[in-house]
PDB file of C-alpha atoms in Angstrom:
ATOM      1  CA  UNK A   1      16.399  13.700 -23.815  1.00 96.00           C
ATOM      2  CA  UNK A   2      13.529  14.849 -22.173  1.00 96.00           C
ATOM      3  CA  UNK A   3       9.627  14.749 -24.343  1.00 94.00           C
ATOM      4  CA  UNK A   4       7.341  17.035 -22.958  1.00 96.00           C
ATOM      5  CA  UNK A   5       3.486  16.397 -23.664  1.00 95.00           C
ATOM      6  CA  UNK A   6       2.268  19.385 -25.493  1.00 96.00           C
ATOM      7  CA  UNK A   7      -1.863  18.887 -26.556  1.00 96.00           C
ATOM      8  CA  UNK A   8      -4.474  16.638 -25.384  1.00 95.00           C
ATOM      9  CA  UNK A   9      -4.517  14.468 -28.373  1.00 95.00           C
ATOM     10  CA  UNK A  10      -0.908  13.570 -26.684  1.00 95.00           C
ATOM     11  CA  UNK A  11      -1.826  12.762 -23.443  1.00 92.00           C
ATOM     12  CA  UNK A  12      -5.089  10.942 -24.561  1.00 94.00           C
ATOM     13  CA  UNK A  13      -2.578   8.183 -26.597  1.00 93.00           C
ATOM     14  CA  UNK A  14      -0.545   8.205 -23.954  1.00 93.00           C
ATOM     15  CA  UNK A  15      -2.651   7.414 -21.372  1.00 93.00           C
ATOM     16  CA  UNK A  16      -5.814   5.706 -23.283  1.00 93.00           C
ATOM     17  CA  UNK A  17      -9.238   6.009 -22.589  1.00 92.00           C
ATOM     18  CA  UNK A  18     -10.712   5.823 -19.180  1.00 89.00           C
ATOM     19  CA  UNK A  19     -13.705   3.343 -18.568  1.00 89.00           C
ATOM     20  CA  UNK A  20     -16.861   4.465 -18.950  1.00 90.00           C
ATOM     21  CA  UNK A  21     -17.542   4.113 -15.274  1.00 87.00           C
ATOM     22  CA  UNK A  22     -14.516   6.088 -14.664  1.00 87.00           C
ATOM     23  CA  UNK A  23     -15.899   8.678 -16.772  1.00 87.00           C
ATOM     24  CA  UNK A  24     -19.228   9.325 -15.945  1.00 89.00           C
ATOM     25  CA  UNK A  25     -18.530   8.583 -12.229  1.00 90.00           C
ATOM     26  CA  UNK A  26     -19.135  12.545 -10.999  1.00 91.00           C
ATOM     27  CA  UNK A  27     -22.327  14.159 -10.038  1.00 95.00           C
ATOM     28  CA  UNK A  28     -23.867  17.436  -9.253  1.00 96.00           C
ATOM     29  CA  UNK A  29     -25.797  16.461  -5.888  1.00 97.00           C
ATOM     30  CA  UNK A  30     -24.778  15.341  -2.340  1.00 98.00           C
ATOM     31  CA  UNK A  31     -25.745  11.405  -1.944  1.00 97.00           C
ATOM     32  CA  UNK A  32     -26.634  10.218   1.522  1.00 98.00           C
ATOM     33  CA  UNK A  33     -23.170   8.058   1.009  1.00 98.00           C
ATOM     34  CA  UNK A  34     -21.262  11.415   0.443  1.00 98.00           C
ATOM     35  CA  UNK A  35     -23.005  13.159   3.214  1.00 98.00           C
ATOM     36  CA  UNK A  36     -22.344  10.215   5.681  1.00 98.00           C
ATOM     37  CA  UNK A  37     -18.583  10.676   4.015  1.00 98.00           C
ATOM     38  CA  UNK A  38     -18.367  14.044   4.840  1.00 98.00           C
ATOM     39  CA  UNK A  39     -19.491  13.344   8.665  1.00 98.00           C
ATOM     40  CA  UNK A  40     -17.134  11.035   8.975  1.00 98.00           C
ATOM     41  CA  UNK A  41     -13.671  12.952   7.580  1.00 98.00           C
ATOM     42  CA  UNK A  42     -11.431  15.154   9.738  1.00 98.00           C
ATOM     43  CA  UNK A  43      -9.344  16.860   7.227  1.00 98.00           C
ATOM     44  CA  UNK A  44      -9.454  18.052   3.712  1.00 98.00           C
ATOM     45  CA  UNK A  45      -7.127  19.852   1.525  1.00 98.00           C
ATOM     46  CA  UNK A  46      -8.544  22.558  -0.548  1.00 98.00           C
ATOM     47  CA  UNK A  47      -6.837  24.045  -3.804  1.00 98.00           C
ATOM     48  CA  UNK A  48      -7.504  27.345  -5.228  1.00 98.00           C
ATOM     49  CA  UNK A  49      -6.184  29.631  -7.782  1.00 98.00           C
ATOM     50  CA  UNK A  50      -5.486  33.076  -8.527  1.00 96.00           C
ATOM     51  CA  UNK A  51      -6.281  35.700 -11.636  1.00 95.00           C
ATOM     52  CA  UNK A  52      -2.973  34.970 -12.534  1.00 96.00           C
ATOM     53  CA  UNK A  53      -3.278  30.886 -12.714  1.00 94.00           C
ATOM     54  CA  UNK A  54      -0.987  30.494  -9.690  1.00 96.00           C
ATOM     55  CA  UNK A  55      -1.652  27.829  -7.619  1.00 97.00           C
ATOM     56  CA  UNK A  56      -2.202  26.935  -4.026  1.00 97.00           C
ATOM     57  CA  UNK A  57      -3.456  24.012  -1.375  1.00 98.00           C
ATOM     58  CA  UNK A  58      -4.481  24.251   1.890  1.00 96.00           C
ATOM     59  CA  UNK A  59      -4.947  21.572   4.792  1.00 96.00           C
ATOM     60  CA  UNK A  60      -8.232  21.854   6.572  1.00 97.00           C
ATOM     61  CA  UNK A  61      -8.912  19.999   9.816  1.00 96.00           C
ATOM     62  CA  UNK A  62     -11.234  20.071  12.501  1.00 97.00           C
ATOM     63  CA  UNK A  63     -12.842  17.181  14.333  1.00 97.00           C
ATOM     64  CA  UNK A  64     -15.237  14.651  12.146  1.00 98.00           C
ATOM     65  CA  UNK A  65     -17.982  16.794  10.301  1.00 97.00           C
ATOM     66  CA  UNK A  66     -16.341  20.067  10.630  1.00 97.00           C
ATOM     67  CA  UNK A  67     -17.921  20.191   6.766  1.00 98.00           C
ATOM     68  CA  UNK A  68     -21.238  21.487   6.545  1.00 98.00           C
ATOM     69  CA  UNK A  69     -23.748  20.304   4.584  1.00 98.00           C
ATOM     70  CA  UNK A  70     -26.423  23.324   3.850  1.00 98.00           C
ATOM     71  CA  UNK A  71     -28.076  21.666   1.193  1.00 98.00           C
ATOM     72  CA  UNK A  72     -28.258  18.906  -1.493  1.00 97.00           C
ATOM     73  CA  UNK A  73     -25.339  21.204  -3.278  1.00 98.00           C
ATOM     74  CA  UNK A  74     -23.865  23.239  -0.547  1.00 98.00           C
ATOM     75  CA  UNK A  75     -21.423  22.947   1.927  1.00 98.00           C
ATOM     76  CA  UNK A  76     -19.234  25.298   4.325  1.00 98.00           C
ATOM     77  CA  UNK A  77     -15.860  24.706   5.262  1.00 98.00           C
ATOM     78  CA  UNK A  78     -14.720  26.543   8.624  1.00 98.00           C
ATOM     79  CA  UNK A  79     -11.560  28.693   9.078  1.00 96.00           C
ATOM     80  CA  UNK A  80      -9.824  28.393  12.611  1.00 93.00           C
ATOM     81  CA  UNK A  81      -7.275  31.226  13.566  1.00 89.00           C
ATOM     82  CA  UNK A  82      -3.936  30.890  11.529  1.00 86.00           C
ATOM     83  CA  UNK A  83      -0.882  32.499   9.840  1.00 88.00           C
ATOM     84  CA  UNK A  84      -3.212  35.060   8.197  1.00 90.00           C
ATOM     85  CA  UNK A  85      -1.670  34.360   5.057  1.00 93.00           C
ATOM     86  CA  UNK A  86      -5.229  33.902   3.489  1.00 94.00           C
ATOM     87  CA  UNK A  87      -3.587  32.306   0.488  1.00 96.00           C
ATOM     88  CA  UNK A  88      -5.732  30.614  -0.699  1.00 97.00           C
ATOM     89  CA  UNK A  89      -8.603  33.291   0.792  1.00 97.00           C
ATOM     90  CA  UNK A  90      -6.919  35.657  -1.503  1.00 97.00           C
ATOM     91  CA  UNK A  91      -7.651  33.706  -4.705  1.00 98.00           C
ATOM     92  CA  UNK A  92     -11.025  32.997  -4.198  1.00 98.00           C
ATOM     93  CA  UNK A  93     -12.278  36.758  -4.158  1.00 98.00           C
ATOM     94  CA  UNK A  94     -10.497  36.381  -7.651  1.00 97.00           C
ATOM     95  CA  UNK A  95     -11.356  33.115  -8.804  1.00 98.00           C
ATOM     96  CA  UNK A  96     -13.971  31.327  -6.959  1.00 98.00           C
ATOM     97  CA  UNK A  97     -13.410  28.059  -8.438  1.00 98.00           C
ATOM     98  CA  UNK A  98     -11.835  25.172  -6.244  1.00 98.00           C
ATOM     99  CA  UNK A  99     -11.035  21.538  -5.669  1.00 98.00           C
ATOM    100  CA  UNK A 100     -11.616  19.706  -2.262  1.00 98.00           C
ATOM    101  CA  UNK A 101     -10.178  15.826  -1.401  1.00 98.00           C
ATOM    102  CA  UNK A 102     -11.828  14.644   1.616  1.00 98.00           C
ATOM    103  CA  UNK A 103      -9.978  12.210   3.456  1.00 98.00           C
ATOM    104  CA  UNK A 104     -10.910   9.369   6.202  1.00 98.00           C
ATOM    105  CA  UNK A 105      -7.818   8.090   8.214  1.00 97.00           C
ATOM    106  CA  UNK A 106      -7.694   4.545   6.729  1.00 97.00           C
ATOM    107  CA  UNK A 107      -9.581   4.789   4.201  1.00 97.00           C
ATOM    108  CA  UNK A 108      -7.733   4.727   0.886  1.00 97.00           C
ATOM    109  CA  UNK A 109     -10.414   5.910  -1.194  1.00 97.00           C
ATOM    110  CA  UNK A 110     -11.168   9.820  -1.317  1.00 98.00           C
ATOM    111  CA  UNK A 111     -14.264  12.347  -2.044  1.00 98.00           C
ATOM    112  CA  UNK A 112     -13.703  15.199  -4.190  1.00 98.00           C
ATOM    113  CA  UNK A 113     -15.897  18.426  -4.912  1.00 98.00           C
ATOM    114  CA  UNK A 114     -14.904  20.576  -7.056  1.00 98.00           C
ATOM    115  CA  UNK A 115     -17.372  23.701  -7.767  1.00 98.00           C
ATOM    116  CA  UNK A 116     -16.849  27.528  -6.704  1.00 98.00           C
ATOM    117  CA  UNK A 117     -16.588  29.197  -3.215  1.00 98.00           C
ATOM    118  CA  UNK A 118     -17.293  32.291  -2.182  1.00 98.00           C
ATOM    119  CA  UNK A 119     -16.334  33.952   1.376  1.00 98.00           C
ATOM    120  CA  UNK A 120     -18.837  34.332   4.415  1.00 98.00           C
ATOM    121  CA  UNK A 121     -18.040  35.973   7.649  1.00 97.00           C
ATOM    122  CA  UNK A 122     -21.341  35.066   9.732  1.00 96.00           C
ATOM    123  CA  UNK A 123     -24.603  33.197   9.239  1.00 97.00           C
ATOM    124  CA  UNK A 124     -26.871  31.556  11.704  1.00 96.00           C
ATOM    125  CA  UNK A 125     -25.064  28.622  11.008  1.00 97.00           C
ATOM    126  CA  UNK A 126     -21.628  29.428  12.540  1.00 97.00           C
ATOM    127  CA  UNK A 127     -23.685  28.199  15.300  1.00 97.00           C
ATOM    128  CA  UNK A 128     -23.425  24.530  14.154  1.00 97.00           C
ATOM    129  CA  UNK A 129     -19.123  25.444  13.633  1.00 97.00           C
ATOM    130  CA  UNK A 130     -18.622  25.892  16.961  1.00 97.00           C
ATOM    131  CA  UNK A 131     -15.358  24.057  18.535  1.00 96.00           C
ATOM    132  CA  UNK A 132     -14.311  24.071  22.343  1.00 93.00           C
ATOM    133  CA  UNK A 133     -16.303  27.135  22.289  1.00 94.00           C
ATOM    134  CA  UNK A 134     -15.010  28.755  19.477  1.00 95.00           C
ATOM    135  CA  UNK A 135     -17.291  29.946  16.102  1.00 95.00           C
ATOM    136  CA  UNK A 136     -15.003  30.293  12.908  1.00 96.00           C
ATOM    137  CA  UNK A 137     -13.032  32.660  11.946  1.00 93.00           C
ATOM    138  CA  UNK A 138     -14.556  32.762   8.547  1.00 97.00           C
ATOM    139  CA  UNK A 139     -16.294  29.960   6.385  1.00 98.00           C
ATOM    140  CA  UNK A 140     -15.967  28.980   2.965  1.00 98.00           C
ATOM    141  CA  UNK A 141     -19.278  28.358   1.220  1.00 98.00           C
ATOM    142  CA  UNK A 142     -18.896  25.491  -1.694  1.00 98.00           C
ATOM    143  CA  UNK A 143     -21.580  25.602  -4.324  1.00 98.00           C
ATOM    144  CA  UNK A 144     -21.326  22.237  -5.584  1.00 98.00           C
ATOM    145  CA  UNK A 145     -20.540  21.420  -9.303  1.00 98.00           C
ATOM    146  CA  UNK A 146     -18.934  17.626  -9.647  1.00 98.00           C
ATOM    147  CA  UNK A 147     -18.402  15.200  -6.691  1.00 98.00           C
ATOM    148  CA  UNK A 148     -16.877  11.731  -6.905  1.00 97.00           C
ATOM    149  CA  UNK A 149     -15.191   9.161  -4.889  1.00 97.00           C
ATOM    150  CA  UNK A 150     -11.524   8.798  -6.402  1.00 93.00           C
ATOM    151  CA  UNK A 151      -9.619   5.168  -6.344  1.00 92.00           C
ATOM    152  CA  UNK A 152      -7.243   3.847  -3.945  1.00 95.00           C
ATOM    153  CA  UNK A 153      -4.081   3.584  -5.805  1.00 96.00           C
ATOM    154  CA  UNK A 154      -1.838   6.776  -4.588  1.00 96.00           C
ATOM    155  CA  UNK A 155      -2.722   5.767  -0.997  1.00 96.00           C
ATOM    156  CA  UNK A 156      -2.106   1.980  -1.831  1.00 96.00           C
ATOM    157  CA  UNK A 157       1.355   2.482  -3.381  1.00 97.00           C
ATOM    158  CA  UNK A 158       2.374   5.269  -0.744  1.00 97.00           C
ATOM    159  CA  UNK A 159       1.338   3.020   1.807  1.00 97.00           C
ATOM    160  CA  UNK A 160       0.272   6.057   3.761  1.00 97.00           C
ATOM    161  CA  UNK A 161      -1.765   4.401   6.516  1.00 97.00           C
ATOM    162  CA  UNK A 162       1.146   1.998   7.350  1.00 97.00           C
ATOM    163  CA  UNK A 163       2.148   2.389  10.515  1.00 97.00           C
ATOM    164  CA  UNK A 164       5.197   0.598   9.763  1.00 97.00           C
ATOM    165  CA  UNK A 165       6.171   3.099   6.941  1.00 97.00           C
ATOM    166  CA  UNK A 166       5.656   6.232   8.500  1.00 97.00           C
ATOM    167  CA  UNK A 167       9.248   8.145   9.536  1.00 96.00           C
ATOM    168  CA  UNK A 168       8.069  11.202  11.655  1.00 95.00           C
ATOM    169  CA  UNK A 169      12.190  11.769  12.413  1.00 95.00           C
ATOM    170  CA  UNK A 170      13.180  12.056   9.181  1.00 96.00           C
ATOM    171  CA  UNK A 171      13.537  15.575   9.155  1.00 96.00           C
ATOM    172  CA  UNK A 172      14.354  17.765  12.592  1.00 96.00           C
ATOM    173  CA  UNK A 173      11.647  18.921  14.302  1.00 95.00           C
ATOM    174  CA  UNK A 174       9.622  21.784  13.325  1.00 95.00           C
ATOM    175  CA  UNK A 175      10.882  24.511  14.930  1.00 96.00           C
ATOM    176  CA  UNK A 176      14.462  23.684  13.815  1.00 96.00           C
ATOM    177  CA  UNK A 177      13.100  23.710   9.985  1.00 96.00           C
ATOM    178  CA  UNK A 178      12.138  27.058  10.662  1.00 96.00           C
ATOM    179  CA  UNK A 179      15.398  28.168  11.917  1.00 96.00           C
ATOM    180  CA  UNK A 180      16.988  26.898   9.611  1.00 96.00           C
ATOM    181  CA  UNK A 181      15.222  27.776   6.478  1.00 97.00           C
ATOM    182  CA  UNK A 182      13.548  30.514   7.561  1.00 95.00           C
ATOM    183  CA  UNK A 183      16.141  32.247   9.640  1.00 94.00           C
ATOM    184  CA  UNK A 184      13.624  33.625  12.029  1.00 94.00           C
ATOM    185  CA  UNK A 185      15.103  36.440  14.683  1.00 95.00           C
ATOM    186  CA  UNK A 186      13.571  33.855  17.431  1.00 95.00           C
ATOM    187  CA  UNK A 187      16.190  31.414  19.382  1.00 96.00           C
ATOM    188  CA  UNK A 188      15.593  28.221  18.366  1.00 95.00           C
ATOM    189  CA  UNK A 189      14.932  27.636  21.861  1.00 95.00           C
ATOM    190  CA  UNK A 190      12.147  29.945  21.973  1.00 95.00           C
ATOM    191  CA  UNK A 191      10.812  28.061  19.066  1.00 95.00           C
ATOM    192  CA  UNK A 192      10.879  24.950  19.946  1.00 95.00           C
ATOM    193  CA  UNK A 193       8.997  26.072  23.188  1.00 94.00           C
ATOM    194  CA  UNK A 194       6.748  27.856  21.203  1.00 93.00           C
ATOM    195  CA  UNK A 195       5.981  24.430  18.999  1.00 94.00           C
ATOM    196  CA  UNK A 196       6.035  22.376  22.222  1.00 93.00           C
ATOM    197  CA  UNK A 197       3.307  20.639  24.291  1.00 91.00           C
ATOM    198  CA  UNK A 198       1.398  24.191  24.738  1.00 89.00           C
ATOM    199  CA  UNK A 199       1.268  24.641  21.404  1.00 92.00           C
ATOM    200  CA  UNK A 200      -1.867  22.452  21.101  1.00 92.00           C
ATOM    201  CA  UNK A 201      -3.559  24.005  23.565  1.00 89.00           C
ATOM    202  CA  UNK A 202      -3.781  27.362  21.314  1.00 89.00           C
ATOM    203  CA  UNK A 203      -4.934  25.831  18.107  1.00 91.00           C
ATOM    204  CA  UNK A 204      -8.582  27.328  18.287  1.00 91.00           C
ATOM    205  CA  UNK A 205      -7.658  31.076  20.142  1.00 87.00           C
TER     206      UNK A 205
END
Protein backbone atom coordinates (compact mmCIF):
# COMPACT_ATOMS: atom_id res chain seq x y z
CA UNK A 1 0.00 0.00 0.00
CA UNK A 2 1.44 3.07 -0.85
CA UNK A 3 1.06 6.49 1.99
CA UNK A 4 1.47 9.57 0.35
CA UNK A 5 2.49 12.70 2.57
CA UNK A 6 -0.26 15.16 2.20
CA UNK A 7 0.49 18.60 4.66
CA UNK A 8 3.48 19.87 6.30
CA UNK A 9 2.51 18.92 9.73
CA UNK A 10 3.20 15.30 7.97
CA UNK A 11 6.39 15.73 6.70
CA UNK A 12 7.61 17.79 9.78
CA UNK A 13 6.92 14.29 12.09
CA UNK A 14 8.27 12.49 9.64
CA UNK A 15 11.32 13.99 9.19
CA UNK A 16 11.85 16.01 12.69
CA UNK A 17 13.24 19.18 13.22
CA UNK A 18 16.36 20.40 11.61
CA UNK A 19 19.18 21.90 13.90
CA UNK A 20 19.21 25.22 14.50
CA UNK A 21 22.39 25.66 12.55
CA UNK A 22 20.77 23.88 9.78
CA UNK A 23 18.10 26.31 9.91
CA UNK A 24 19.36 29.56 10.09
CA UNK A 25 22.38 28.59 7.90
CA UNK A 26 21.18 30.95 4.65
CA UNK A 27 21.94 34.53 4.04
CA UNK A 28 21.09 37.41 1.87
CA UNK A 29 24.78 38.66 0.98
CA UNK A 30 27.79 37.23 -0.96
CA UNK A 31 30.68 36.27 1.74
CA UNK A 32 34.25 36.50 0.56
CA UNK A 33 34.07 32.43 1.15
CA UNK A 34 31.10 32.29 -1.39
CA UNK A 35 32.70 34.64 -3.77
CA UNK A 36 36.08 32.69 -3.66
CA UNK A 37 33.40 29.57 -4.17
CA UNK A 38 31.99 30.93 -7.04
CA UNK A 39 35.63 31.60 -8.70
CA UNK A 40 36.49 28.44 -8.18
CA UNK A 41 33.26 26.26 -9.74
CA UNK A 42 32.92 25.28 -13.41
CA UNK A 43 29.39 24.22 -13.62
CA UNK A 44 26.09 24.88 -12.07
CA UNK A 45 22.68 23.65 -12.64
CA UNK A 46 19.97 26.16 -12.59
CA UNK A 47 16.13 25.34 -12.03
CA UNK A 48 13.34 27.46 -13.07
CA UNK A 49 9.68 27.35 -13.38
CA UNK A 50 6.90 28.33 -15.43
CA UNK A 51 3.27 30.25 -14.86
CA UNK A 52 2.01 26.98 -14.93
CA UNK A 53 4.35 25.37 -11.98
CA UNK A 54 6.16 23.15 -14.50
CA UNK A 55 9.47 22.50 -13.85
CA UNK A 56 12.87 22.57 -15.42
CA UNK A 57 16.95 22.32 -14.78
CA UNK A 58 19.58 23.34 -16.73
CA UNK A 59 23.47 22.51 -16.69
CA UNK A 60 25.65 25.54 -16.91
CA UNK A 61 29.38 25.28 -17.57
CA UNK A 62 32.07 27.37 -18.58
CA UNK A 63 35.63 27.46 -17.30
CA UNK A 64 36.19 28.42 -13.34
CA UNK A 65 34.39 31.85 -12.61
CA UNK A 66 32.22 31.90 -15.58
CA UNK A 67 29.73 33.37 -12.57
CA UNK A 68 29.82 36.91 -12.14
CA UNK A 69 29.80 38.59 -9.19
CA UNK A 70 28.30 42.36 -9.80
CA UNK A 71 27.77 43.07 -6.37
CA UNK A 72 27.41 41.96 -2.70
CA UNK A 73 23.84 40.44 -4.07
CA UNK A 74 24.26 40.07 -7.74
CA UNK A 75 25.55 37.76 -10.02
CA UNK A 76 25.31 36.90 -13.93
CA UNK A 77 25.33 33.63 -15.32
CA UNK A 78 26.44 33.46 -19.15
CA UNK A 79 24.57 31.65 -21.98
CA UNK A 80 26.87 29.96 -24.71
CA UNK A 81 25.16 29.01 -28.11
CA UNK A 82 22.80 25.90 -27.70
CA UNK A 83 19.66 23.94 -28.73
CA UNK A 84 17.64 27.19 -28.55
CA UNK A 85 15.22 25.50 -26.55
CA UNK A 86 15.39 28.45 -23.98
CA UNK A 87 13.56 26.27 -21.51
CA UNK A 88 14.31 27.39 -18.85
CA UNK A 89 14.75 31.17 -20.63
CA UNK A 90 11.12 30.77 -21.28
CA UNK A 91 10.07 30.53 -17.62
CA UNK A 92 11.90 33.19 -16.31
CA UNK A 93 10.12 36.04 -18.41
CA UNK A 94 7.17 34.30 -16.48
CA UNK A 95 8.46 33.55 -13.24
CA UNK A 96 11.69 35.04 -12.35
CA UNK A 97 12.31 33.04 -9.39
CA UNK A 98 15.17 30.30 -9.45
CA UNK A 99 17.47 27.91 -7.68
CA UNK A 100 21.29 27.57 -8.49
CA UNK A 101 23.76 24.50 -6.96
CA UNK A 102 27.22 25.41 -7.59
CA UNK A 103 29.46 22.65 -7.81
CA UNK A 104 33.47 22.15 -7.40
CA UNK A 105 34.78 18.82 -8.94
CA UNK A 106 35.69 17.07 -5.63
CA UNK A 107 34.23 18.86 -3.48
CA UNK A 108 31.20 17.20 -1.90
CA UNK A 109 29.76 20.13 -0.39
CA UNK A 110 27.62 22.61 -2.66
CA UNK A 111 26.55 26.52 -2.80
CA UNK A 112 23.10 27.35 -3.49
CA UNK A 113 21.34 30.79 -4.41
CA UNK A 114 18.17 30.90 -4.78
CA UNK A 115 16.57 34.54 -5.55
CA UNK A 116 14.98 35.84 -8.98
CA UNK A 117 16.55 36.37 -12.49
CA UNK A 118 15.74 38.42 -14.99
CA UNK A 119 17.16 38.33 -18.77
CA UNK A 120 19.99 40.72 -20.16
CA UNK A 121 21.23 40.76 -23.66
CA UNK A 122 24.33 43.27 -23.28
CA UNK A 123 26.05 45.30 -20.58
CA UNK A 124 29.55 46.55 -20.32
CA UNK A 125 30.19 43.59 -18.53
CA UNK A 126 29.82 40.91 -21.26
CA UNK A 127 33.24 42.16 -21.54
CA UNK A 128 34.44 40.24 -18.43
CA UNK A 129 32.20 36.85 -20.19
CA UNK A 130 34.29 36.60 -22.85
CA UNK A 131 35.55 32.86 -23.79
CA UNK A 132 38.09 31.93 -26.67
CA UNK A 133 36.87 35.11 -27.99
CA UNK A 134 33.41 34.72 -27.67
CA UNK A 135 30.88 37.30 -25.46
CA UNK A 136 27.57 35.43 -24.38
CA UNK A 137 24.86 34.78 -26.01
CA UNK A 138 22.71 36.19 -23.31
CA UNK A 139 23.25 36.44 -19.42
CA UNK A 140 21.14 35.70 -16.62
CA UNK A 141 21.20 38.36 -13.91
CA UNK A 142 20.56 36.70 -10.21
CA UNK A 143 19.34 39.14 -7.62
CA UNK A 144 20.27 37.36 -4.63
CA UNK A 145 17.71 36.30 -1.91
CA UNK A 146 19.17 33.12 0.29
CA UNK A 147 22.65 31.52 -0.21
CA UNK A 148 24.04 28.57 1.72
CA UNK A 149 26.55 25.88 1.53
CA UNK A 150 24.50 22.46 1.49
CA UNK A 151 26.08 19.10 3.22
CA UNK A 152 27.93 16.37 1.70
CA UNK A 153 25.71 13.45 2.01
CA UNK A 154 24.08 12.93 -1.71
CA UNK A 155 27.65 13.24 -3.09
CA UNK A 156 29.04 10.95 -0.22
CA UNK A 157 26.52 8.12 -0.74
CA UNK A 158 26.57 8.49 -4.69
CA UNK A 159 30.12 8.37 -4.50
CA UNK A 160 30.14 10.71 -7.45
CA UNK A 161 33.81 11.75 -7.45
CA UNK A 162 34.95 8.05 -7.40
CA UNK A 163 36.80 7.34 -10.09
CA UNK A 164 36.34 3.81 -9.46
CA UNK A 165 32.46 4.11 -9.61
CA UNK A 166 31.97 6.01 -12.55
CA UNK A 167 30.53 3.70 -15.76
CA UNK A 168 30.71 6.16 -18.79
CA UNK A 169 29.69 2.76 -21.09
CA UNK A 170 26.79 2.02 -19.50
CA UNK A 171 24.61 3.33 -21.96
CA UNK A 172 25.67 3.61 -25.97
CA UNK A 173 27.11 6.54 -26.93
CA UNK A 174 25.32 9.66 -27.50
CA UNK A 175 24.56 9.80 -30.81
CA UNK A 176 23.11 6.25 -30.77
CA UNK A 177 20.62 7.47 -27.79
CA UNK A 178 19.47 9.87 -30.14
CA UNK A 179 18.78 7.49 -32.84
CA UNK A 180 17.30 5.50 -31.02
CA UNK A 181 14.96 7.48 -28.94
CA UNK A 182 14.69 10.23 -30.90
CA UNK A 183 14.46 8.72 -34.32
CA UNK A 184 16.22 11.58 -35.95
CA UNK A 185 16.13 11.57 -40.09
CA UNK A 186 20.17 11.73 -39.64
CA UNK A 187 22.26 8.27 -40.20
CA UNK A 188 23.54 7.33 -37.19
CA UNK A 189 26.72 7.64 -38.87
CA UNK A 190 26.31 11.17 -39.52
CA UNK A 191 25.62 11.49 -35.88
CA UNK A 192 28.08 9.99 -34.41
CA UNK A 193 30.44 12.18 -36.64
CA UNK A 194 28.59 15.00 -35.74
CA UNK A 195 29.16 14.10 -31.74
CA UNK A 196 32.77 13.10 -32.50
CA UNK A 197 36.18 14.71 -31.76
CA UNK A 198 35.03 18.04 -33.77
CA UNK A 199 32.29 18.37 -31.83
CA UNK A 200 34.30 20.14 -29.08
CA UNK A 201 35.76 22.36 -31.15
CA UNK A 202 32.18 24.11 -31.84
CA UNK A 203 31.01 24.43 -28.31
CA UNK A 204 31.39 28.36 -28.16
CA UNK A 205 30.32 29.26 -32.21
Amino acid sequence: MTVEITSHEELRELLGTPSARAANKDRARLHERDRQWLAAAPFCLMATAGADGSCDVSPKGDPAGFALVLDDTTIALPERPGNKRADGYRNILDNPHVGLLFLIPGRTDTLRINGRARLVRDAPWFDDMVVKGHRPVLAVVVEIEQIFYHCAKAFLRSALWQPETWQPDALPTRARLIKEVEGPPESLEDLERHYGPEYAKKIYI
